[in-house]
Amino acid sequence: MPVFTEIEDLRRLYQRRVPRMFYDYVDVGAWTGSTYRANRTDFERILFRQRVAQNIEARNLSTQMMGRPVSMPIALAPVGLLGMQHPDGEIHAARAANAAGVPFTLSTMSMCSIEDIAEATRAPFWFQLYTLRDEEFLDNVLERARRAGVTVLVLTLDLTIQGQRHKDLKNGMTAPPRLTLANIINIAQHPRWALGMLQTKRRSFGNIVGHARGVKSLDGLMEWTSRQFDQRLDWRRVEEIIRKWGGPVILKGINDPEDARRALDTGAQAMLVSNHGGRQLDGAPSTIRALPSIRRVVGPDYPLYLDSGIQSGQEALKAIASGANGVFIGRAFVYGLGAMGQKGVETSLSILRREMDITMALCGINDIKDFGPNCLWSDDLDNPTKAARN
Ligand code: FNR
């Protein structure tokens, strides 16, 4: 059994175990990938303060997200097609999140349905909604989410048109994969994945097929999906959907202070600073760069989360110290899922937890609630006269 000490170990195993088109779907950004890369490299410019002799024996990572107790401030982000990374992938990820005491967010574009997750986990979860045109489907999916016990709606605003990812177009990515010669050869090289997929019935979009009018087959689904992303989306419509839901909402995809200012007026309970993991507007700033300007706009007490680029506990802590109340992770758990299902996601989460715990200790902090801007090195500390006052 290999020893997994960092998320990268899981990524390598994942790459070996899953057919190429699904690996390529995850491990990529839009166009040149500049925002995708900046989401990670911009963290490197932020430095921790190494502090000593602070008695760090009583450490605590547990806190709350959206009023829910969490064992650490990390939630699983909504990721489409998890059921193509591992058979029944969404169920595996949701179970791992429950075992680790962190929230799971089911994507609209999942293989397992809302009802599948409710039945398999019997625990509250969060649901992500794309703002679709089909009003009947929208009303229906919100009602299904309510009935399944979904506690928080994550409303994604940054995908009303799809950013271009070269590899998906070149691979002809679909779910389930079309049986072209190239795909058959690639799938044959991943027998563990193929066998697992043969054993599950969940190989298409479980929230949509059989629920959206006229969608019974793969072709009908592709057609329906491409018509659904609503390019007319505006703030009035966002407010309408928030009203329709009637419960707590996180607005996902805010990456600009002016949007944050407008989003405050919608009455949404929280925002998720996100650029969709660099998959939408290539050339946009990394979220860690945009975060401080957004925090200034929403004020110190508004619940603000961040995703895009987090693949270590250190990055999570840098985001938290820079103004986030918690973070969401996408690829960091998908690598674990593709590598080893539920156990892999649990491994991802325990790697992040250990990294957060050790880092917090070496910064001289016991409680995650005290991990703030004072834990980061600042220019003032380079200036001896100012530093003396700290
Ligand atoms: C996503 N993301 C996403 N977001 C969403 O609201 N609904 C979705 O269905 C998906 N699907 C999806 C698929 C894949 C393969 C990825 C990598 C991402 C975006 C996701 O919620 C999150 O914003 C990013 O993944 C965060 O970046 P990192 O953590 O992956 O770097």
Coordinates of C-alpha atoms and ligand atoms in Angstrom, one line a residue:
M1 CA 0.0 0.0 0.0
P2 CA 1.6 3.3 -1.0
V3 CA 1.9 6.1 1.6
F4 CA -0.1 9.2 0.7
T5 CA 1.5 12.2 2.3
E6 CA 0.3 15.0 0.0
I7 CA -2.6 15.6 -2.5
E8 CA -0.1 15.2 -5.4
D9 CA 0.3 11.5 -4.5
L10 CA -3.5 11.0 -5.0
R11 CA -3.4 12.9 -8.3
R12 CA -0.7 10.5 -9.6
L13 CA -2.7 7.4 -8.7
Y14 CA -5.9 8.9 -10.1
Q15 CA -4.2 9.6 -13.4
R16 CA -3.3 5.9 -13.7
R17 CA -6.8 4.6 -12.7
V18 CA -9.3 6.7 -14.7
P19 CA -9.7 6.9 -18.5
R20 CA -8.0 9.9 -20.0
M21 CA -11.0 11.9 -21.0
F22 CA -12.2 12.1 -17.4
Y23 CA -8.8 12.9 -16.0
D24 CA -8.3 15.6 -18.6
Y25 CA -11.8 17.0 -17.8
V26 CA -10.6 17.7 -14.2
D27 CA -6.9 18.6 -14.5
V28 CA -7.2 21.6 -16.8
G29 CA -8.1 25.2 -17.0
A30 CA -9.8 27.3 -19.7
W31 CA -7.7 28.3 -22.8
T32 CA -4.1 29.0 -21.8
G33 CA -4.6 28.0 -18.2
S34 CA -3.1 31.2 -16.8
T35 CA -5.8 31.7 -14.2
Y36 CA -5.8 28.0 -13.4
R37 CA -2.1 28.3 -12.6
A38 CA -2.3 31.7 -10.8
N39 CA -4.9 30.2 -8.4
R40 CA -2.1 28.1 -7.0
T41 CA 1.0 30.2 -7.6
D42 CA -0.4 33.4 -6.0
F43 CA -0.6 31.5 -2.7
E44 CA 3.2 31.3 -2.7
R45 CA 3.6 35.0 -2.3
I46 CA 1.8 34.9 1.1
L47 CA 4.0 34.0 4.0
F48 CA 3.2 32.7 7.5
R49 CA 4.7 34.2 10.6
Q50 CA 6.7 31.5 12.4
R51 CA 6.0 31.9 16.1
V52 CA 7.5 30.0 19.1
A53 CA 6.9 29.3 22.8
Q54 CA 3.1 29.8 22.6
N55 CA 1.9 26.5 24.2
I56 CA 0.2 25.0 21.3
E57 CA -1.0 21.8 22.9
A58 CA -4.8 22.5 22.9
R59 CA -5.4 22.8 19.2
N60 CA -8.8 23.0 17.7
L61 CA -9.8 23.1 14.0
S62 CA -13.6 22.8 14.5
T63 CA -15.8 25.7 13.8
Q64 CA -19.1 26.4 11.8
M65 CA -20.0 26.9 8.2
M66 CA -23.5 28.2 7.4
G67 CA -24.5 27.6 11.0
R68 CA -23.5 24.0 10.8
P69 CA -20.7 22.6 13.1
V70 CA -17.7 21.4 11.0
S71 CA -14.6 19.5 12.1
M72 CA -12.5 22.0 10.0
P73 CA -13.6 24.9 7.8
I74 CA -13.4 22.9 4.5
A75 CA -16.4 21.9 2.3
L76 CA -16.5 19.8 -0.8
A77 CA -17.3 22.0 -3.8
P78 CA -19.9 21.0 -6.4
V79 CA -18.1 19.0 -9.1
G80 CA -20.0 17.6 -12.1
L81 CA -19.7 14.1 -13.3
L82 CA -18.2 12.6 -10.1
G83 CA -19.9 9.4 -11.1
M84 CA -17.6 9.1 -14.1
Q85 CA -14.5 9.4 -11.9
H86 CA -15.6 6.5 -9.8
P87 CA -18.7 4.4 -9.9
D88 CA -21.4 6.1 -7.8
G89 CA -18.8 8.8 -7.1
E90 CA -21.1 11.3 -5.6
I91 CA -22.2 8.8 -2.9
H92 CA -18.6 7.9 -2.1
A93 CA -17.7 11.6 -1.8
A94 CA -20.8 12.4 0.3
R95 CA -20.0 9.5 2.7
A96 CA -16.4 10.6 3.0
A97 CA -17.5 14.2 3.8
N98 CA -19.9 12.9 6.5
A99 CA -17.2 10.7 8.0
A100 CA -14.8 13.6 8.1
G101 CA -17.5 16.0 9.5
V102 CA -17.4 18.5 6.6
P103 CA -20.2 19.6 4.2
F104 CA -20.8 17.9 0.8
T105 CA -22.2 19.9 -2.1
L106 CA -24.0 17.9 -4.8
S107 CA -23.7 19.4 -8.3
T108 CA -26.7 19.8 -10.6
M109 CA -24.6 17.9 -13.2
S110 CA -24.1 14.8 -11.1
M111 CA -24.6 11.1 -12.0
C112 CA -26.2 10.2 -8.7
S113 CA -29.4 12.1 -8.1
I114 CA -30.5 14.2 -5.1
E115 CA -32.6 11.3 -3.9
D116 CA -29.6 8.9 -4.3
I117 CA -27.5 11.0 -1.9
A118 CA -30.4 11.5 0.6
E119 CA -30.9 7.7 0.7
A120 CA -27.3 6.7 0.8
T121 CA -26.1 9.1 3.4
R122 CA -29.2 10.0 5.5
A123 CA -27.4 13.2 6.5
P124 CA -28.0 16.8 5.5
F125 CA -26.1 18.0 2.4
W126 CA -25.9 21.1 0.2
F127 CA -27.1 21.3 -3.4
Q128 CA -25.6 23.4 -6.2
L129 CA -27.9 24.9 -8.8
Y130 CA -27.1 26.2 -12.2
T131 CA -29.5 29.0 -13.3
L132 CA -31.3 27.1 -16.0
R133 CA -34.0 28.3 -18.4
D134 CA -36.5 25.5 -17.9
E135 CA -38.7 27.0 -15.2
E136 CA -40.6 23.7 -14.7
F137 CA -37.3 21.8 -14.1
L138 CA -36.1 24.6 -11.8
D139 CA -39.2 24.5 -9.6
N140 CA -39.2 20.8 -9.6
V141 CA -35.5 20.4 -8.7
L142 CA -35.8 22.9 -5.8
E143 CA -38.8 21.0 -4.5
R144 CA -36.8 17.7 -4.8
A145 CA -33.9 19.3 -2.9
R146 CA -36.3 20.5 -0.1
R147 CA -37.8 17.1 0.2
A148 CA -34.4 15.4 0.3
G149 CA -33.4 17.6 3.3
V150 CA -30.9 19.9 1.5
T151 CA -30.1 22.6 3.9
V152 CA -28.1 25.1 1.8
L153 CA -28.5 26.1 -1.9
V154 CA -25.2 27.0 -3.7
L155 CA -26.2 29.1 -6.6
T156 CA -23.6 29.2 -9.3
L157 CA -23.4 32.5 -11.3
D158 CA -20.2 32.2 -13.3
L159 CA -21.3 29.6 -15.9
T160 CA -24.0 31.0 -18.2
I161 CA -21.7 30.3 -21.1
Q162 CA -19.0 27.7 -21.0
G163 CA -15.4 28.6 -20.9
Q164 CA -13.4 26.6 -23.5
R165 CA -11.2 23.8 -22.4
H166 CA -9.2 22.5 -25.4
K167 CA -8.7 19.0 -24.1
D168 CA -12.5 18.3 -23.6
L169 CA -13.2 19.4 -27.2
K170 CA -10.3 17.3 -28.5
N171 CA -11.3 14.2 -26.4
G172 CA -15.0 14.6 -27.4
M173 CA -15.8 14.3 -23.7
T174 CA -19.3 13.0 -22.9
A175 CA -20.9 11.2 -20.0
P176 CA -21.2 8.3 -20.4
P177 CA -18.4 8.2 -23.0
R178 CA -19.3 7.5 -26.6
L179 CA -18.0 4.2 -27.8
T180 CA -15.5 5.4 -30.4
L181 CA -12.5 3.2 -31.2
A182 CA -10.1 5.6 -29.3
N183 CA -12.4 5.5 -26.2
I184 CA -12.8 1.7 -26.3
I185 CA -9.0 1.3 -26.4
N186 CA -8.5 3.8 -23.5
I187 CA -11.3 2.3 -21.4
A188 CA -9.9 -1.2 -21.9
Q189 CA -6.6 0.0 -20.4
H190 CA -8.6 0.9 -17.2
P191 CA -10.3 -2.4 -16.4
R192 CA -10.9 -1.6 -12.7
W193 CA -12.8 1.5 -13.7
A194 CA -14.7 -0.2 -16.5
L195 CA -15.8 -3.1 -14.3
G196 CA -17.0 -0.8 -11.6
M197 CA -19.0 1.2 -14.2
L198 CA -20.6 -1.9 -15.6
Q199 CA -21.9 -2.7 -12.0
T200 CA -23.7 0.6 -11.4
K201 CA -26.8 1.9 -13.1
R202 CA -25.8 5.5 -12.5
R203 CA -24.1 6.4 -15.7
S204 CA -26.0 9.5 -16.8
F205 CA -27.1 12.8 -15.2
G206 CA -29.3 11.5 -12.4
N207 CA -30.9 14.9 -11.6
I208 CA -31.9 15.5 -15.2
V209 CA -32.7 12.3 -17.1
G210 CA -36.3 11.4 -16.4
H211 CA -36.9 14.7 -14.6
A212 CA -36.6 17.3 -17.4
R213 CA -39.3 17.2 -20.1
G214 CA -38.2 15.4 -23.2
V215 CA -34.9 14.1 -21.8
K216 CA -34.8 10.3 -22.0
S217 CA -31.6 9.6 -23.9
L218 CA -28.0 10.8 -24.1
D219 CA -28.6 12.8 -27.3
G220 CA -31.7 14.4 -25.8
L221 CA -29.7 15.3 -22.7
M222 CA -26.9 16.9 -24.6
E223 CA -29.4 19.0 -26.6
W224 CA -31.3 20.0 -23.5
T225 CA -28.1 20.9 -21.5
S226 CA -26.7 23.1 -24.2
R227 CA -30.0 25.1 -24.4
Q228 CA -30.3 25.4 -20.6
F229 CA -27.5 27.7 -19.5
D230 CA -29.3 31.0 -19.2
Q231 CA -27.4 33.8 -20.8
R232 CA -30.2 36.3 -19.8
L233 CA -29.2 35.8 -16.1
D234 CA -29.2 39.2 -14.3
W235 CA -29.5 40.2 -10.6
R236 CA -33.3 40.4 -10.8
R237 CA -33.3 36.7 -11.8
V238 CA -30.8 35.8 -9.0
E239 CA -33.2 37.5 -6.5
E240 CA -36.1 35.5 -7.9
I241 CA -34.3 32.2 -7.5
I242 CA -33.3 33.1 -4.0
R243 CA -37.0 33.8 -3.2
K244 CA -38.1 30.6 -4.8
W245 CA -35.7 28.6 -2.7
G246 CA -36.6 30.4 0.5
G247 CA -33.7 29.0 2.6
P248 CA -30.0 29.8 3.0
V249 CA -28.1 30.5 -0.2
I250 CA -24.4 30.8 -1.0
L251 CA -23.8 32.8 -4.2
K252 CA -20.9 31.1 -6.0
G253 CA -18.7 32.6 -8.6
I254 CA -18.1 36.1 -7.2
N255 CA -14.6 37.3 -8.0
D256 CA -15.0 41.1 -8.3
P257 CA -15.7 43.7 -5.5
E258 CA -18.4 45.4 -7.6
D259 CA -20.3 42.1 -8.0
A260 CA -19.9 41.5 -4.3
R261 CA -21.5 44.9 -3.5
R262 CA -24.5 44.1 -5.7
A263 CA -24.7 40.5 -4.4
L264 CA -25.1 41.9 -0.9
D265 CA -28.4 43.5 -1.9
T266 CA -29.9 40.1 -3.0
G267 CA -30.2 39.0 0.6
A268 CA -28.1 35.9 0.1
Q269 CA -26.6 34.6 3.3
A270 CA -23.1 34.0 2.0
M271 CA -20.8 34.3 -1.0
L272 CA -18.2 31.9 -2.4
V273 CA -15.3 33.8 -4.0
S274 CA -14.6 31.5 -7.0
N275 CA -13.4 31.6 -10.6
H276 CA -14.6 28.0 -11.1
G277 CA -11.1 26.7 -10.6
G278 CA -9.8 28.6 -13.6
R279 CA -12.2 26.9 -15.9
Q280 CA -14.2 29.9 -17.0
L281 CA -12.6 33.3 -17.7
D282 CA -8.9 32.7 -18.4
G283 CA -7.0 35.9 -17.5
A284 CA -9.2 36.7 -14.5
P285 CA -7.3 37.2 -11.2
S286 CA -6.8 34.3 -8.8
T287 CA -9.4 34.2 -6.1
I288 CA -6.7 34.6 -3.4
R289 CA -5.8 37.9 -5.1
A290 CA -9.4 39.1 -5.4
L291 CA -10.4 38.1 -1.8
P292 CA -9.2 41.1 0.2
S293 CA -11.0 43.6 -2.0
I294 CA -14.2 41.5 -1.7
R295 CA -13.8 41.2 2.1
R296 CA -13.5 45.0 2.3
V297 CA -16.8 45.4 0.4
V298 CA -18.9 42.9 2.4
G299 CA -17.6 43.9 5.8
P300 CA -15.9 41.9 8.5
D301 CA -18.9 39.8 9.6
Y302 CA -20.5 38.6 6.4
P303 CA -19.9 34.8 5.7
L304 CA -17.4 34.7 2.8
Y305 CA -15.9 31.5 1.5
L306 CA -13.2 30.9 -1.1
D307 CA -12.4 28.2 -3.6
S308 CA -10.1 27.7 -6.6
G309 CA -6.5 26.4 -6.2
I310 CA -6.7 24.9 -2.7
Q311 CA -4.7 21.7 -2.6
S312 CA -3.1 21.9 0.8
G313 CA -3.9 22.8 4.3
Q314 CA -1.5 25.7 4.1
E315 CA -3.3 27.2 1.2
A316 CA -6.6 26.8 3.1
L317 CA -5.1 28.6 6.1
K318 CA -3.7 31.4 3.9
A319 CA -7.2 32.0 2.5
I320 CA -8.7 32.0 6.0
A321 CA -6.0 34.5 7.3
S322 CA -6.7 36.7 4.2
G323 CA -10.4 37.0 5.0
A324 CA -12.2 33.8 4.2
N325 CA -14.4 32.1 6.8
G326 CA -13.7 28.8 5.2
V327 CA -12.8 27.2 1.9
F328 CA -14.2 24.8 -0.7
I329 CA -12.1 22.2 -2.5
G330 CA -12.7 20.7 -5.9
R331 CA -9.8 18.9 -7.5
A332 CA -8.1 18.1 -4.1
F333 CA -10.9 15.7 -3.3
V334 CA -11.6 14.5 -6.9
Y335 CA -8.1 13.2 -7.1
G336 CA -8.7 11.1 -4.1
L337 CA -12.1 9.9 -5.4
G338 CA -10.7 8.8 -8.8
A339 CA -7.8 7.1 -7.0
M340 CA -9.7 5.2 -4.3
G341 CA -13.4 6.2 -4.0
Q342 CA -14.6 7.0 -0.5
K343 CA -11.3 6.0 1.1
G344 CA -9.5 8.3 -1.3
V345 CA -11.6 11.3 -0.4
E346 CA -11.2 10.5 3.3
T347 CA -7.4 10.4 2.6
S348 CA -7.5 13.8 0.8
L349 CA -9.4 15.3 3.8
S350 CA -7.1 13.9 6.4
I351 CA -4.0 15.1 4.5
L352 CA -5.5 18.7 4.5
R353 CA -6.4 18.4 8.1
R354 CA -2.9 17.4 9.1
E355 CA -1.4 20.2 7.1
M356 CA -3.7 22.7 8.7
D357 CA -3.1 21.4 12.2
I358 CA 0.8 21.4 11.9
T359 CA 0.9 24.8 10.2
M360 CA -1.4 26.3 12.8
A361 CA 0.8 25.0 15.6
L362 CA 4.0 26.3 14.0
C363 CA 2.3 29.7 13.7
G364 CA 1.7 29.6 17.5
I365 CA -2.1 29.4 17.2
N366 CA -4.4 26.9 19.1
D367 CA -7.8 27.7 17.7
I368 CA -8.7 28.1 14.0
K369 CA -11.0 31.0 15.1
D370 CA -7.8 33.0 16.0
F371 CA -6.1 32.4 12.7
G372 CA -6.3 35.9 11.2
P373 CA -4.2 38.4 9.3
N374 CA -1.9 38.6 12.3
C375 CA -0.6 35.1 11.3
L376 CA 0.7 36.4 8.0
W377 CA 4.0 38.1 7.4
S378 CA 3.4 41.7 6.4
D379 CA 5.5 44.5 4.9
D380 CA 5.2 46.3 8.3
L381 CA 7.3 43.6 9.9
D382 CA 10.1 44.3 7.4
N383 CA 10.2 47.8 8.8
P384 CA 11.9 47.7 12.3
T385 CA 10.3 50.8 13.7
K386 CA 6.8 49.7 12.8
A387 CA 7.4 46.2 13.8
A388 CA 8.5 47.3 17.3
R389 CA 4.9 48.5 17.8
N390 CA 3.4 45.1 17.1
Ligands
FNR1 C1 -16.2 22.1 -11.3 N1 -16.9 23.1 -10.7 C2 -18.3 23.1 -10.7 N2 -18.9 24.1 -10.1 C3 -20.3 24.1 -10.0 O1 -20.9 25.1 -9.5 N3 -21.0 23.1 -10.6 C4 -20.4 22.1 -11.3 O2 -21.0 21.2 -11.8 C5 -19.0 22.1 -11.3 N4 -18.3 21.1 -12.0 C6 -16.9 21.1 -12.0 C7 -16.2 20.0 -12.6 C8 -14.8 19.9 -12.4 C9 -14.1 18.8 -13.0 C10 -14.1 20.9 -11.7 C11 -12.6 20.8 -11.5 C12 -14.8 22.0 -11.2 C13 -16.1 24.2 -10.0 C14 -15.9 23.8 -8.5 O3 -17.1 23.9 -7.8 C15 -14.9 24.7 -7.8 O4 -15.3 26.0 -8.0 C16 -13.5 24.5 -8.3 O5 -13.2 23.1 -8.5 C17 -12.5 25.0 -7.3 O6 -11.2 24.9 -7.8 P1 -10.2 23.7 -7.4 O7 -10.4 23.5 -5.9 O8 -10.6 22.6 -8.2 O9 -8.9 24.3 -7.7

